Amino acid sequence: MSLRLLLRDHAQRAFAIVTNTHALIFRHSLSSAGVDTQGSGTNITSSASKCMVEFTVLGDIDLTDYRVLRSSGVHGTLGLVNINADVFLCVISGAIRVATVKPNETVQKILSVDFYCLNKDDFDFELPGEINPYLTDSVAPNGSEHGRGKDPPDPAFEHPCLELKKILSSGTFYYSVDFDLTNRIQDRSSEESAFDIDRLDEAFLWNFYMIDPLIKFRSRLVSPDRELLDASRILTSAIRGFVLTITIPTSLSPIRAIRTNLPSTLTLISRLSCRRAGTRFNSRGIDDDGNVANFVETETILFHPSGLCFSYAQIRGSVPVFWEQATGLLPGQQKIQVTRSPEATQPAFDKHFESLEVDYGTVHILNLLSESKPGEAELTARYTYHVRHSPLNQEIDLSATIENRLLESQFDFHAETKGPSGYEAASMVRRLIQHRADEFAYFLSEEGNRASSQSVQEDKGLRLGAAVILQQEGIFRTNCLDCLDRTNLIQTIISQMALESFLKHRSGHPTADFWVRHSSLWADNGDALSKIYAGTGALKSSFTRHGKMSLAGAIADARKSATRMYINNFADKGRQNTIDMLLGRLIDQSPVHLYDPITDYVNAELKRRINEYSISDTVQMWVGTFNLNGRGSSTREDLVAWLWPETNKLQQDPQIVAVGFQEIVELSPQQIMSTDPVRRQAWEHAVRRTLNDSSRKHSAEEYILLRSGQLVGAALMVFVKPSVLHKIKNVEGSVKKTGMSGMAGNKGAVAIRMDYANTRLCFVTAHLAAGFANYEERNRDYRTISHGLRFQRNRSIEDHDSIIWLGDFNYRIGLSDDRVRQLIKTGDLNTLYQNDQLNLQMVAGHAFPFYSESRITFMPTYKYNNGTDDYDTSEKARIPAWCDRVLRKGDNLKQISYTTAPLRFSDHRPVFATFQCIVNDVNQSRKERISQEIYAKRRSDIGNTTANARANDIDDEDLIGYTSIAPELPPASSDRRKWWLDNGLPARSNAKPPNERSVLNERRPSNPFTPTSQADWEVIPRDTSKQRLMGNTRNHGIAGAIADVDTRPTPPPFHSSQLFQATPNSVRVQAVAHEPRSRPASQASTTSTSSNIGRKPAPPVPKKPALLRRPSEQRSSPDGKDLRNIARLSSNVPPAGRKTSTGEPKVDHSPRHPRRITPIGRASPSTQQDTDELVLPPGRSNASTQHTDGLMDQDDEGATAIPSLQPQRKS
C-alpha cells in the first residue's frame, strides 16, 4: 500500500504520512528539553531532540496547508534520527518485492530511502544522484560507495544523511508489512502471520534506534488506535542480510504425492545481527555481553501449495573469544591477537552459548579453522578450552543416555579440500554431523489441520491455525575465520541434508534441477553477506553455484581478494562509522523523543480513573502439586485430604483448581521419548470425581475440566466452576522439553494460560533436573522454560499479570543427611530453609527472579518410604528435601495457606496452596466513553496546539501533562497555565483570617518553605487600642506593641467650628527647619532585620483632607505653606498612662513644647526632630476608631489608620 508524504512549510513546519483513512503527523518541538512527559516515563536530557507526534483520522485534521513531497508516494518510515541537533524523518522511497515465503507473507527489498529535516528547510533538496546498489563498483576514500564516473559531492554542500542514505539504499535491507521478518517461522505464531511489533527481535532489527521512539509512542496509544496504526503499515521493521524466493514449477516439485496445479517456493532468509555489527577488521570476536561479530541466522523455507511448510535454521558467527586482527596490504601482516586471558573470556563465552541454548536448544559447533595456520590454530585451541569449561558441556547420565547441550566438531576445511577432489571433498562433513542432524530434526507445519481436543475452549470454536507437526530441537553453529566463504559452502551442504531428510520422510524425489536452484540460492546468499562484511562477493561461489571450480571462478576469486584488501585498508573505517551512526552508537548521538500531548494525557487520566470503568473481583484459587513416582494404580486412592482440605468455608470452594502431577508414568528410556495420554486421563477422572463428590457433600457447584496438558510424566489440569466460565477466554496450553538437551520430555514444563475477565493468569507445572549438586542445571531448566515456552501470538510466561509455578523443582537442602534428619527431629525448619538450594538461588537472583514463596511450615516432602512417614532408609539414603514447591508472582495475588497433605502412596508428599486473586473486569464501553470525554476536554484545553498546529508562539512544554507531586497539591504551572487561575479563581489572594482579632504574623519568614516555629496568624486582645498599637509598633514591632497597649483617655470632643476659629497661638507647633536625611533608629533596626526576607516597602501614609484637619493639624512652617511636618508632630504625641519605673508618668516640661507625656525608652521630640522622621505603620484591616463626638475613622481597602493629632489641653 503506497503512502503519501506531505509537508507544511508555514507557520509551523510539519510532515504528514497519510493513508486513505489516517495520518501520522510529525512536528519538531521548539521548547527546551529536560522534562519528563506524562505517561512516557522517559526523562529527556538536554541533548535529546523532542518532536510532537499525532495519529489521527483524516476527517479530524485540516491538510489544506500541506503539499505533496513525492508524487510516487512512500512505502513506510524507518524512523527518526538526530544528527547535529537536526531531526530527520527517514522514509522508504523505493522498494521491490523479492520473496513470498507463504501466501500473504511477502518481503520487499529497500532500493532507496530519503531523509527530510523536521526543524529546518536548509536540506530541502534531493540528495545528489541515485545510489548505486552494488557496493564494489567504486569506493570513495571515506568509505562510501559511488557509481562509476561520478565524483563525490562537495562536503560543504553534502547532506548530513548522505552516508546513511547510501548504506540503506545499498540493496542489503529488507522489510515486510505482512509478518515479523525478525523471527524464524518456528518462533512466530502458528495462528496467523500476524505482524506484532511488540515481538520484534531487537538483535536483527537494524532500524531499532530510529524506530524505537515510534514504537514507544505506539505503546501509549489506546488499543483501537494501536491496531489502526499497525494496519496502516506506516511503521516498518528492517533487517539486513539476504532474502530471495525461487519458484519451483509443478513439474520440478520434489513433493509429488500431493497433486496441485500451483508451484512450490524455496526461500532463503539470512538475518544479520546488529548487536556487534561492523566491517571485517573493525568487528572481530566477542564482546562482554556475549555478542559476536558477523552473527547470521539463515533459514531455508520450502512451502508446498498444499499447506506443507518446511523450515530449517542455521547460524554462523565469529569465534567467541576476545581477538583482533590488524589490517595489512600483505597476507603476513594480518596477524591474529588474542586480547584476554581464558579466565576473563569464559563469562562472555558462557553468556553467548547460554543465549543460543535458550533460543535454539542444543548447539553443535562446527569449526572450520585450519590447524596449520598459527593464528587460526591458536583460536581453535582457545575455542576448545572454553567449550570444555562451559557449563553446557557437562555430561549427565540419564537412563544410560548422555545429555550434553554443547557439542563441538573440528573440520579443517583447507586440509580436507587440499587433495585432488578439491572442494567436492567438503561433503565429507556429512559423516561428521549426520547423527546429530537427525536428532535436531526440522520444523514442519501443515495448514488446514486442526488440533482435536475435548477442552472447553475448543468447544467454543477456537481455531488454532496451522498444525505444528515437528520442531527443530537443535542448531549447527558454523564458523571459519571470517564466517564467509568456507562457512557458506558448508552451510549449503547442511541445508541440503535437512531437505533430503524431509523429502525422504515425505517420499519426495528431488530432481537435479531442484538442487541447482538450491545451490544458486545459497551462492547468492554468500555473495550478499560477503559484500556486507568484507566489501566483495564470496570466494568459492563458483563452486557453490555450479558444483565445480572453473578457471574463471579462480580468476574471479583472485580479483575479489585484491579488492577486499583495498577496501579493508582504506574504506572500512568510513563504513564502520556509518554503521555506528545508523545504530546510534556514536558518542554525540542522542535519541529523538516523541510525545503526543493528547494521547499521553488521556492514557494517564484513564489509568488514574480506572475505578470508574472497572470492577474488582476476588477469585479463590486452589493450586496443588504431587509427584506420583509412577504409581498409576493409585487413582483409586482417597484424595480428599489433598484436594478438599479442612480449611475455612470460603477456601473450600474455590472457583479455579489447578492440579499438577509429575511422574504419572515411570520415566524409562522407552517412555521419555513419547507421551501416553491414558494415564493422564485416568488422573483427570480421579481428581474430578473427588472434587465433585466433595462439592455435592457441601451443596456446592460442581467442577468441569477447562483444559489439560501433558509432557511425558508431567501433567497439568485446570478445573473451574461453570458459573465463571463466561468470564474466561483465550485458554491456551504449551509444553517445553528440557531433558536431554531439549529432545526428551522426562524433564520440562506444561503451562496453561487464560484471561479471567481482563486479568491474565498462567499456571506452570515443572519437573526440573534431578541430582543433589545439579542446582545450576535446574537454574538453566528454569531459564529455558521461562524464555522458550510460548503460547499463541508468541506470548511468554512473563506476559501475564498472575503467574503460579508448581511442581517438583528438585532443589535440595545443602546439609548432610545426618544433620538434616537431626534438624527435622527438633523441628528446626528455619535452619533447614536457610540452607535450601531454591531459597539461596532465588536470593542470589539465579532462578525465579521476582517470585515469592510463602513461609514453609511443613516438613520436607521428599524422600519417604512408600506407605510410611519415615524418610528414605534404602542404601541410597536420599537426603530429605523440599522438592515440591509452589511459587507466585503478581501484585494481585494473596496467598492464604501453604501446606502438605498426608497421602502416603508415593515417596513424595503432595503440596497445596490457596490464593485470593484480585481480577479486574473492565467495562469497555464505559472506558471508551470516558476516554472520549477526556480526549474532547483535553483537545478543548489545548486547542490546536498539537503536531498539526499552525501558531508560531506555541510553547510545547505547556502541552505536556504535568502531574502534581502530591494528591493535595495542584500540577506544576507553565507560561500558559497557572493553577491559581483555574476554574475562574481571582488573581488576588482570597486568604482570610480565622477570626476578627487575627493578623498576619510578620515574624514568619516570607519563604513558605523555610522551617520555622512561627504561626501564620497572631491574635490581638480585644482591649487593644489601635493608636497605642501603632505607636509601639514603630519601636518594638507587633509583639512589643501588643505588650505595650493599655487604656488611655479619649481625646476631647471635636467641634467643626474650630476649623475656622483656631488661632496660631492656640497650639504651639515646633516646625522643623530642614528635611531629615535618615530614618529613625527604630525604623533602621526594623529594616535591617527584615531586609533578608525581601519584603516590599511599606505603602505611603495616607493623609486627611485639609478641611477635616484640626487647627493644630493645619499649622504650617514659617512661610505658611509647608505642612510636611504634621506627621512628625503626631509621632510626638504619646499614649497616655505610660508610666516610669517609679509609677509616675514622665512629663516633658520643655518651654518650647506643649505639655506632653513621653513613654519610657522613646527619644524625646527634640532629639527625634533633628535626626529622624517616623513613618506610621499600617493599621489592621476593617478596623475603626470611635471618637467621643460620634465620628468614626473607617479603615477601608487596606488604608492605614491615622492617630489623633489633637494636642493635650493645659490644666
JSON list of C-alpha atoms in Angstrom, two decimals, residues 617-623 644 649-658 691 695 700-706 718-728 754 756 761 763 914-919:
[
{"chain": "A", "resi": 617, "resn": "ASP", "atom": "CA", "xyz": [-13.49, -9.14, 41.96]},
{"chain": "A", "resi": 618, "resn": "THR", "atom": "CA", "xyz": [-11.84, -11.71, 44.21]},
{"chain": "A", "resi": 619, "resn": "VAL", "atom": "CA", "xyz": [-11.30, -15.18, 42.79]},
{"chain": "A", "resi": 620, "resn": "GLN", "atom": "CA", "xyz": [-10.47, -18.09, 45.09]},
{"chain": "A", "resi": 621, "resn": "MET", "atom": "CA", "xyz": [-7.87, -20.49, 43.71]},
{"chain": "A", "resi": 622, "resn": "TRP", "atom": "CA", "xyz": [-6.53, -23.84, 44.88]},
{"chain": "A", "resi": 623, "resn": "VAL", "atom": "CA", "xyz": [-3.16, -24.99, 43.49]},
{"chain": "A", "resi": 644, "resn": "TRP", "atom": "CA", "xyz": [-10.61, -30.71, 49.69]},
{"chain": "A", "resi": 649, "resn": "LYS", "atom": "CA", "xyz": [-15.50, -22.48, 54.07]},
{"chain": "A", "resi": 650, "resn": "LEU", "atom": "CA", "xyz": [-14.52, -19.86, 51.52]},
{"chain": "A", "resi": 651, "resn": "GLN", "atom": "CA", "xyz": [-11.28, -21.64, 50.64]},
{"chain": "A", "resi": 652, "resn": "GLN", "atom": "CA", "xyz": [-13.01, -25.00, 50.42]},
{"chain": "A", "resi": 653, "resn": "ASP", "atom": "CA", "xyz": [-14.98, -23.96, 47.37]},
{"chain": "A", "resi": 654, "resn": "PRO", "atom": "CA", "xyz": [-12.53, -22.18, 45.01]},
{"chain": "A", "resi": 655, "resn": "GLN", "atom": "CA", "xyz": [-13.56, -21.08, 41.53]},
{"chain": "A", "resi": 656, "resn": "ILE", "atom": "CA", "xyz": [-10.30, -22.36, 39.96]},
{"chain": "A", "resi": 657, "resn": "VAL", "atom": "CA", "xyz": [-8.44, -25.57, 40.79]},
{"chain": "A", "resi": 658, "resn": "ALA", "atom": "CA", "xyz": [-5.03, -26.20, 39.19]},
{"chain": "A", "resi": 691, "resn": "LEU", "atom": "CA", "xyz": [-13.82, -32.56, 43.64]},
{"chain": "A", "resi": 695, "resn": "SER", "atom": "CA", "xyz": [-18.91, -30.35, 46.18]},
{"chain": "A", "resi": 700, "resn": "ALA", "atom": "CA", "xyz": [-21.63, -26.53, 46.17]},
{"chain": "A", "resi": 701, "resn": "GLU", "atom": "CA", "xyz": [-21.38, -26.17, 42.43]},
{"chain": "A", "resi": 702, "resn": "GLU", "atom": "CA", "xyz": [-19.52, -28.94, 40.63]},
{"chain": "A", "resi": 703, "resn": "TYR", "atom": "CA", "xyz": [-16.39, -28.54, 38.51]},
{"chain": "A", "resi": 704, "resn": "ILE", "atom": "CA", "xyz": [-15.67, -29.02, 34.85]},
{"chain": "A", "resi": 705, "resn": "LEU", "atom": "CA", "xyz": [-12.33, -29.62, 33.16]},
{"chain": "A", "resi": 706, "resn": "LEU", "atom": "CA", "xyz": [-11.21, -26.44, 31.41]},
{"chain": "A", "resi": 718, "resn": "VAL", "atom": "CA", "xyz": [-7.30, -26.86, 35.36]},
{"chain": "A", "resi": 719, "resn": "PHE", "atom": "CA", "xyz": [-10.87, -27.21, 36.68]},
{"chain": "A", "resi": 720, "resn": "VAL", "atom": "CA", "xyz": [-13.33, -24.33, 37.02]},
{"chain": "A", "resi": 721, "resn": "LYS", "atom": "CA", "xyz": [-16.85, -23.65, 38.16]},
{"chain": "A", "resi": 722, "resn": "PRO", "atom": "CA", "xyz": [-19.39, -23.42, 35.32]},
{"chain": "A", "resi": 723, "resn": "SER", "atom": "CA", "xyz": [-20.65, -20.13, 36.77]},
{"chain": "A", "resi": 724, "resn": "VAL", "atom": "CA", "xyz": [-17.37, -18.35, 35.97]},
{"chain": "A", "resi": 725, "resn": "LEU", "atom": "CA", "xyz": [-16.89, -19.90, 32.56]},
{"chain": "A", "resi": 726, "resn": "HIS", "atom": "CA", "xyz": [-18.35, -16.87, 30.79]},
{"chain": "A", "resi": 727, "resn": "LYS", "atom": "CA", "xyz": [-15.55, -14.71, 32.21]},
{"chain": "A", "resi": 728, "resn": "ILE", "atom": "CA", "xyz": [-12.80, -17.00, 30.92]},
{"chain": "A", "resi": 754, "resn": "MET", "atom": "CA", "xyz": [-6.23, -17.90, 30.32]},
{"chain": "A", "resi": 756, "resn": "TYR", "atom": "CA", "xyz": [-10.12, -14.22, 33.51]},
{"chain": "A", "resi": 761, "resn": "LEU", "atom": "CA", "xyz": [-3.44, -15.89, 34.52]},
{"chain": "A", "resi": 763, "resn": "PHE", "atom": "CA", "xyz": [-0.13, -21.84, 35.62]},
{"chain": "A", "resi": 914, "resn": "THR", "atom": "CA", "xyz": [-4.72, -21.44, 48.36]},
{"chain": "A", "resi": 915, "resn": "PHE", "atom": "CA", "xyz": [-4.83, -17.96, 46.87]},
{"chain": "A", "resi": 916, "resn": "GLN", "atom": "CA", "xyz": [-7.06, -14.96, 46.57]},
{"chain": "A", "resi": 917, "resn": "CYS", "atom": "CA", "xyz": [-6.63, -13.29, 43.20]},
{"chain": "A", "resi": 918, "resn": "ILE", "atom": "CA", "xyz": [-7.92, -9.80, 42.51]},
{"chain": "A", "resi": 919, "resn": "VAL", "atom": "CA", "xyz": [-9.15, -9.65, 38.91]}
]
